[in-house]
PDB file of C-alpha atoms in Angstrom:
ATOM      1  CA  LEU S   1     -16.976 -97.317 -68.482  1.00  0.00           C
ATOM      2  CA  THR S   2     -19.355 -99.621 -69.859  1.00  0.00           C
ATOM      3  CA  ALA S   3     -22.735-101.228 -68.983  1.00  0.00           C
ATOM      4  CA  PRO S   4     -22.125-104.309 -66.888  1.00  0.00           C
ATOM      5  CA  PHE S   5     -25.249-105.982 -68.312  1.00  0.00           C
ATOM      6  CA  ASN S   6     -28.430-105.522 -70.207  1.00  0.00           C
ATOM      7  CA  GLY S   7     -30.768-103.162 -68.444  1.00  0.00           C
ATOM      8  CA  PHE S   8     -32.236 -99.754 -68.259  1.00  0.00           C
ATOM      9  CA  ILE S   9     -30.725 -96.380 -67.066  1.00  0.00           C
ATOM     10  CA  GLY S  10     -32.328 -95.703 -63.743  1.00  0.00           C
ATOM     11  CA  GLU S  11     -30.404 -92.732 -62.343  1.00  0.00           C
ATOM     12  CA  VAL S  12     -27.676 -90.545 -63.726  1.00  0.00           C
ATOM     13  CA  SER S  13     -25.449 -88.540 -61.157  1.00  0.00           C
ATOM     14  CA  ALA S  14     -22.901 -87.002 -63.485  1.00  0.00           C
ATOM     15  CA  GLU S  15     -22.452 -85.191 -66.722  1.00  0.00           C
ATOM     16  CA  PRO S  16     -19.804 -84.035 -69.073  1.00  0.00           C
ATOM     17  CA  GLY S  17     -17.261 -81.671 -67.254  1.00  0.00           C
ATOM     18  CA  ALA S  18     -18.174 -82.999 -63.847  1.00  0.00           C
ATOM     19  CA  SER S  19     -15.051 -83.231 -61.582  1.00  0.00           C
ATOM     20  CA  LEU S  20     -14.969 -86.493 -59.796  1.00  0.00           C
ATOM     21  CA  LYS S  21     -13.213 -88.177 -56.894  1.00  0.00           C
ATOM     22  CA  GLN S  22     -12.398 -92.050 -56.980  1.00  0.00           C
ATOM     23  CA  GLY S  23     -15.608 -93.792 -56.053  1.00  0.00           C
ATOM     24  CA  ASP S  24     -18.238 -91.084 -56.890  1.00  0.00           C
ATOM     25  CA  ARG S  25     -21.411 -92.252 -58.118  1.00  0.00           C
ATOM     26  CA  LEU S  26     -21.954 -91.772 -62.071  1.00  0.00           C
ATOM     27  CA  LEU S  27     -24.994 -93.813 -62.973  1.00  0.00           C
ATOM     28  CA  ALA S  28     -27.213 -96.491 -61.593  1.00  0.00           C
ATOM     29  CA  LEU S  29     -29.049 -99.090 -63.706  1.00  0.00           C
ATOM     30  CA  ASP S  30     -32.670 -99.952 -62.912  1.00  0.00           C
ATOM     31  CA  THR S  31     -32.720-102.842 -60.429  1.00  0.00           C
ATOM     32  CA  ARG S  32     -36.423-103.581 -60.040  1.00  0.00           C
ATOM     33  CA  ASP S  33     -36.395-106.658 -62.095  1.00  0.00           C
ATOM     34  CA  LEU S  34     -33.293-107.907 -60.293  1.00  0.00           C
ATOM     35  CA  LEU S  35     -34.858-107.315 -56.960  1.00  0.00           C
ATOM     36  CA  LEU S  36     -37.781-109.606 -58.282  1.00  0.00           C
ATOM     37  CA  GLU S  37     -35.496-112.231 -59.479  1.00  0.00           C
ATOM     38  CA  GLU S  38     -33.675-112.073 -56.111  1.00  0.00           C
ATOM     39  CA  ALA S  39     -36.791-112.690 -54.128  1.00  0.00           C
ATOM     40  CA  ALA S  40     -37.773-115.631 -56.432  1.00  0.00           C
ATOM     41  CA  ALA S  41     -34.451-117.190 -56.166  1.00  0.00           C
ATOM     42  CA  LEU S  42     -34.547-116.897 -52.371  1.00  0.00           C
ATOM     43  CA  ALA S  43     -38.158-118.505 -52.450  1.00  0.00           C
ATOM     44  CA  ASP S  44     -37.009-121.396 -54.773  1.00  0.00           C
ATOM     45  CA  ARG S  45     -33.893-121.912 -52.554  1.00  0.00           C
ATOM     46  CA  ASP S  46     -35.946-122.099 -49.264  1.00  0.00           C
ATOM     47  CA  ARG S  47     -38.567-124.170 -51.017  1.00  0.00           C
ATOM     48  CA  TYR S  48     -36.136-126.643 -52.281  1.00  0.00           C
ATOM     49  CA  ASP S  49     -34.221-126.869 -48.847  1.00  0.00           C
ATOM     50  CA  ARG S  50     -37.579-127.760 -47.292  1.00  0.00           C
ATOM     51  CA  GLU S  51     -38.260-130.386 -49.931  1.00  0.00           C
ATOM     52  CA  ALA S  52     -34.812-131.858 -49.231  1.00  0.00           C
ATOM     53  CA  GLU S  53     -35.467-131.849 -45.426  1.00  0.00           C
ATOM     54  CA  LYS S  54     -38.940-133.610 -45.941  1.00  0.00           C
ATOM     55  CA  ALA S  55     -37.518-136.284 -48.342  1.00  0.00           C
ATOM     56  CA  GLN S  56     -34.782-136.944 -45.738  1.00  0.00           C
ATOM     57  CA  ALA S  57     -37.238-137.367 -43.203  1.00  0.00           C
ATOM     58  CA  GLU S  58     -39.072-139.742 -45.292  1.00  0.00           C
ATOM     59  CA  ASN S  59     -35.979-141.708 -46.238  1.00  0.00           C
ATOM     60  CA  SER S  60     -36.512-140.941 -49.846  1.00  0.00           C
ATOM     61  CA  LEU S  61     -32.874-140.587 -51.019  1.00  0.00           C
ATOM     62  CA  ALA S  62     -33.697-140.056 -54.642  1.00  0.00           C
ATOM     63  CA  GLU S  63     -36.129-137.033 -54.043  1.00  0.00           C
ATOM     64  CA  MET S  64     -33.747-135.567 -51.354  1.00  0.00           C
ATOM     65  CA  ARG S  65     -30.864-135.543 -53.744  1.00  0.00           C
ATOM     66  CA  ILE S  66     -33.116-134.003 -56.600  1.00  0.00           C
ATOM     67  CA  ALA S  67     -34.385-131.342 -54.136  1.00  0.00           C
ATOM     68  CA  GLN S  68     -30.679-130.590 -52.973  1.00  0.00           C
ATOM     69  CA  ALA S  69     -29.584-130.187 -56.636  1.00  0.00           C
ATOM     70  CA  GLN S  70     -32.471-127.858 -57.143  1.00  0.00           C
ATOM     71  CA  ALA S  71     -31.755-125.791 -54.135  1.00  0.00           C
ATOM     72  CA  GLU S  72     -28.131-125.434 -55.306  1.00  0.00           C
ATOM     73  CA  GLN S  73     -29.284-124.249 -58.813  1.00  0.00           C
ATOM     74  CA  ALA S  74     -31.493-121.697 -56.871  1.00  0.00           C
ATOM     75  CA  ARG S  75     -28.312-120.591 -54.790  1.00  0.00           C
ATOM     76  CA  VAL S  76     -26.236-120.108 -57.982  1.00  0.00           C
ATOM     77  CA  ARG S  77     -29.016-118.073 -59.661  1.00  0.00           C
ATOM     78  CA  LEU S  78     -29.337-115.975 -56.279  1.00  0.00           C
ATOM     79  CA  GLN S  79     -25.517-115.451 -56.358  1.00  0.00           C
ATOM     80  CA  MET S  80     -25.674-114.383 -60.098  1.00  0.00           C
ATOM     81  CA  VAL S  81     -28.506-111.854 -59.320  1.00  0.00           C
ATOM     82  CA  ARG S  82     -26.514-110.352 -56.381  1.00  0.00           C
ATOM     83  CA  ASN S  83     -23.537-110.075 -58.389  1.00  0.00           C
ATOM     84  CA  ARG S  84     -25.638-108.038 -61.031  1.00  0.00           C
ATOM     85  CA  LEU S  85     -27.012-106.053 -58.203  1.00  0.00           C
ATOM     86  CA  SER S  86     -23.601-105.216 -56.873  1.00  0.00           C
ATOM     87  CA  LEU S  87     -22.607-103.972 -60.497  1.00  0.00           C
ATOM     88  CA  SER S  88     -25.668-101.932 -61.080  1.00  0.00           C
ATOM     89  CA  VAL S  89     -23.994 -98.805 -59.821  1.00  0.00           C
ATOM     90  CA  LEU S  90     -21.203 -97.353 -61.829  1.00  0.00           C
ATOM     91  CA  SER S  91     -18.633 -95.372 -59.960  1.00  0.00           C
ATOM     92  CA  ALA S  92     -15.445 -93.282 -60.857  1.00  0.00           C
ATOM     93  CA  PRO S  93     -12.609 -95.563 -61.093  1.00  0.00           C
ATOM     94  CA  HIS S  94     -10.271 -92.672 -60.312  1.00  0.00           C
ATOM     95  CA  ASP S  95     -10.025 -88.881 -59.821  1.00  0.00           C
ATOM     96  CA  GLY S  96     -10.683 -87.020 -62.907  1.00  0.00           C
ATOM     97  CA  TYR S  97     -13.214 -85.401 -65.147  1.00  0.00           C
ATOM     98  CA  VAL S  98     -16.341 -86.837 -67.207  1.00  0.00           C
ATOM     99  CA  VAL S  99     -15.358 -86.280 -70.688  1.00  0.00           C
ATOM    100  CA  GLU S 100     -18.054 -88.104 -72.465  1.00  0.00           C
ATOM    101  CA  GLY S 101     -21.423 -89.434 -71.257  1.00  0.00           C
ATOM    102  CA  ASP S 102     -24.488 -86.981 -71.406  1.00  0.00           C
ATOM    103  CA  LEU S 103     -26.947 -89.514 -70.172  1.00  0.00           C
ATOM    104  CA  LYS S 104     -29.599 -87.226 -68.114  1.00  0.00           C
ATOM    105  CA  GLN S 105     -31.832 -87.320 -71.108  1.00  0.00           C
ATOM    106  CA  ARG S 106     -31.728 -91.111 -71.506  1.00  0.00           C
ATOM    107  CA  ILE S 107     -33.173 -92.135 -68.095  1.00  0.00           C
ATOM    108  CA  GLY S 108     -35.299 -95.259 -68.709  1.00  0.00           C
ATOM    109  CA  ALA S 109     -33.579 -96.012 -71.984  1.00  0.00           C
ATOM    110  CA  PRO S 110     -32.227 -99.514 -72.616  1.00  0.00           C
ATOM    111  CA  VAL S 111     -28.417-100.222 -72.603  1.00  0.00           C
ATOM    112  CA  ARG S 112     -26.744-103.360 -73.846  1.00  0.00           C
ATOM    113  CA  GLN S 113     -23.889-105.003 -72.013  1.00  0.00           C
ATOM    114  CA  GLY S 114     -20.742-103.351 -73.356  1.00  0.00           C
ATOM    115  CA  ASP S 115     -22.305-100.101 -74.383  1.00  0.00           C
ATOM    116  CA  VAL S 116     -19.933 -97.267 -73.461  1.00  0.00           C
ATOM    117  CA  LEU S 117     -21.665 -95.163 -70.967  1.00  0.00           C
ATOM    118  CA  PHE S 118     -19.008 -92.635 -69.670  1.00  0.00           C
ATOM    119  CA  ARG S 119     -15.470 -91.779 -70.399  1.00  0.00           C
ATOM    120  CA  VAL S 120     -13.516 -90.436 -67.378  1.00  0.00           C
ATOM    121  CA  SER S 121     -10.111 -88.805 -67.833  1.00  0.00           C
ATOM    122  CA  ASP S 122      -7.455 -88.451 -65.556  1.00  0.00           C
ATOM    123  CA  LEU S 123      -5.733 -85.109 -66.331  1.00  0.00           C
ATOM    124  CA  ALA S 124      -2.708 -85.954 -64.189  1.00  0.00           C
ATOM    125  CA  THR S 125      -1.846 -88.665 -66.959  1.00  0.00           C
ATOM    126  CA  ALA S 126      -2.959 -86.563 -69.845  1.00  0.00           C
ATOM    127  CA  TYR S 127      -0.893 -86.725 -73.080  1.00  0.00           C
ATOM    128  CA  VAL S 128      -1.342 -85.418 -76.660  1.00  0.00           C
ATOM    129  CA  GLU S 129      -1.965 -87.561 -79.689  1.00  0.00           C
ATOM    130  CA  ALA S 130      -0.781 -85.931 -82.801  1.00  0.00           C
ATOM    131  CA  ARG S 131      -1.363 -87.148 -86.229  1.00  0.00           C
ATOM    132  CA  VAL S 132       1.610 -86.427 -88.532  1.00  0.00           C
ATOM    133  CA  SER S 133       1.445 -86.541 -92.310  1.00  0.00           C
ATOM    134  CA  GLU S 134       3.649 -89.289 -93.880  1.00  0.00           C
ATOM    135  CA  ARG S 135       5.465 -86.478 -95.823  1.00  0.00           C
ATOM    136  CA  ASP S 136       6.443 -84.800 -92.654  1.00  0.00           C
ATOM    137  CA  VAL S 137       7.121 -87.649 -90.176  1.00  0.00           C
ATOM    138  CA  GLN S 138      10.969 -87.777 -91.074  1.00  0.00           C
ATOM    139  CA  GLU S 139      11.152 -84.569 -88.993  1.00  0.00           C
ATOM    140  CA  VAL S 140       9.777 -86.140 -85.876  1.00  0.00           C
ATOM    141  CA  ARG S 141      12.210 -87.783 -83.417  1.00  0.00           C
ATOM    142  CA  VAL S 142      11.500 -89.398 -79.956  1.00  0.00           C
ATOM    143  CA  GLY S 143      12.529 -86.954 -77.217  1.00  0.00           C
ATOM    144  CA  ALA S 144      12.050 -83.859 -79.578  1.00  0.00           C
ATOM    145  CA  LYS S 145      10.564 -80.783 -78.072  1.00  0.00           C
ATOM    146  CA  ALA S 146       7.433 -79.256 -79.659  1.00  0.00           C
ATOM    147  CA  GLU S 147       4.493 -76.922 -78.834  1.00  0.00           C
ATOM    148  CA  ILE S 148       0.827 -77.420 -78.934  1.00  0.00           C
ATOM    149  CA  ALA S 149      -2.220 -75.047 -78.803  1.00  0.00           C
ATOM    150  CA  PHE S 150      -5.880 -75.666 -78.175  1.00  0.00           C
ATOM    151  CA  ALA S 151      -8.591 -74.677 -80.647  1.00  0.00           C
ATOM    152  CA  SER S 152     -10.216 -72.719 -77.881  1.00  0.00           C
ATOM    153  CA  GLN S 153      -7.133 -70.783 -76.969  1.00  0.00           C
ATOM    154  CA  PRO S 154      -5.047 -70.856 -80.330  1.00  0.00           C
ATOM    155  CA  LYS S 155      -2.580 -67.952 -78.890  1.00  0.00           C
ATOM    156  CA  LEU S 156      -1.598 -69.895 -75.829  1.00  0.00           C
ATOM    157  CA  LYS S 157       1.353 -72.322 -76.592  1.00  0.00           C
ATOM    158  CA  PHE S 158       2.240 -75.327 -74.380  1.00  0.00           C
ATOM    159  CA  PRO S 159       5.378 -77.218 -74.521  1.00  0.00           C
ATOM    160  CA  VAL S 160       5.394 -80.911 -75.195  1.00  0.00           C
ATOM    161  CA  ARG S 161       8.171 -83.727 -75.642  1.00  0.00           C
ATOM    162  CA  VAL S 162       7.567 -86.504 -78.176  1.00  0.00           C
ATOM    163  CA  GLN S 163       7.350 -89.786 -76.200  1.00  0.00           C
ATOM    164  CA  LEU S 164       6.330 -92.211 -78.909  1.00  0.00           C
ATOM    165  CA  LEU S 165       6.049 -92.538 -82.786  1.00  0.00           C
ATOM    166  CA  GLU S 166       3.929 -95.214 -83.960  1.00  0.00           C
ATOM    167  CA  PRO S 167       5.887 -97.208 -86.626  1.00  0.00           C
ATOM    168  CA  VAL S 168       2.840 -97.924 -88.939  1.00  0.00           C
ATOM    169  CA  ALA S 169       0.795 -95.302 -90.674  1.00  0.00           C
ATOM    170  CA  VAL S 170      -2.993 -95.167 -90.481  1.00  0.00           C
ATOM    171  CA  SER S 171      -5.435 -93.972 -93.014  1.00  0.00           C
ATOM    172  CA  ASP S 172      -7.046 -90.275 -92.249  1.00  0.00           C
ATOM    173  CA  ASN S 173      -9.289 -87.966 -94.091  1.00  0.00           C
ATOM    174  CA  ALA S 174      -6.043 -86.053 -95.022  1.00  0.00           C
ATOM    175  CA  GLY S 175      -4.278 -89.247 -96.192  1.00  0.00           C
ATOM    176  CA  ASN S 176      -1.673 -91.506 -94.462  1.00  0.00           C
ATOM    177  CA  VAL S 177      -0.643 -90.250 -91.040  1.00  0.00           C
ATOM    178  CA  PHE S 178       1.486 -91.585 -88.127  1.00  0.00           C
ATOM    179  CA  ILE S 179       0.407 -91.278 -84.568  1.00  0.00           C
ATOM    180  CA  VAL S 180       2.839 -89.345 -82.360  1.00  0.00           C
ATOM    181  CA  ARG S 181       2.195 -89.398 -78.562  1.00  0.00           C
ATOM    182  CA  CYS S 182       3.535 -86.457 -76.586  1.00  0.00           C
ATOM    183  CA  VAL S 183       3.758 -85.705 -72.851  1.00  0.00           C
ATOM    184  CA  LEU S 184       3.249 -82.256 -71.464  1.00  0.00           C
ATOM    185  CA  ASP S 185       6.205 -80.309 -70.129  1.00  0.00           C
ATOM    186  CA  THR S 186       4.064 -78.078 -68.113  1.00  0.00           C
ATOM    187  CA  ARG S 187       1.245 -78.245 -65.522  1.00  0.00           C
ATOM    188  CA  GLN S 188      -2.233 -78.262 -66.911  1.00  0.00           C
ATOM    189  CA  GLY S 189      -4.275 -75.084 -66.653  1.00  0.00           C
ATOM    190  CA  ASP S 190      -7.441 -75.287 -64.640  1.00  0.00           C
ATOM    191  CA  TRP S 191      -9.487 -74.332 -67.743  1.00  0.00           C
ATOM    192  CA  TRP S 192      -8.454 -77.594 -69.471  1.00  0.00           C
TER     193      TRP S 192
END
């Protein structure tokens, strides 16, 4: 989940490891500046509407059209500000877990539009991404069965099935590797 616009972190409601339901609040950006912009846009809209009415009453067509155009600009600005206000709260897009985004220490810190703030993972659709050395990739076949182990529990093995083999090698610290995606053939443990 990324920052929808430039702003400052106002409130953080989730941290890594938190279990989430769809719609749970994760973070709110500070909206004080936006609320001031909203009030200014409302005031401008009302002022230009009154100027247009006054010009119409005085039969001043040119001034009326100018005031109407300025009122329309204020309406558009108001709509943009209200849209940003509606985007200022980040919520969980689906059930899952926060796997990245420890922002509790960054309250008040600036964020730029597009900055990654949280990563939320849905374990129901979890998969394994393996990096296979180019010298061993000829042994891998789509549909083949394999086993994985976690660094935190290396003695426990879990069955997986090869779902996809990327046809192009990528450079890695260990040399050229192929990305292999595997699906789990077992139910995930709660400790995952």
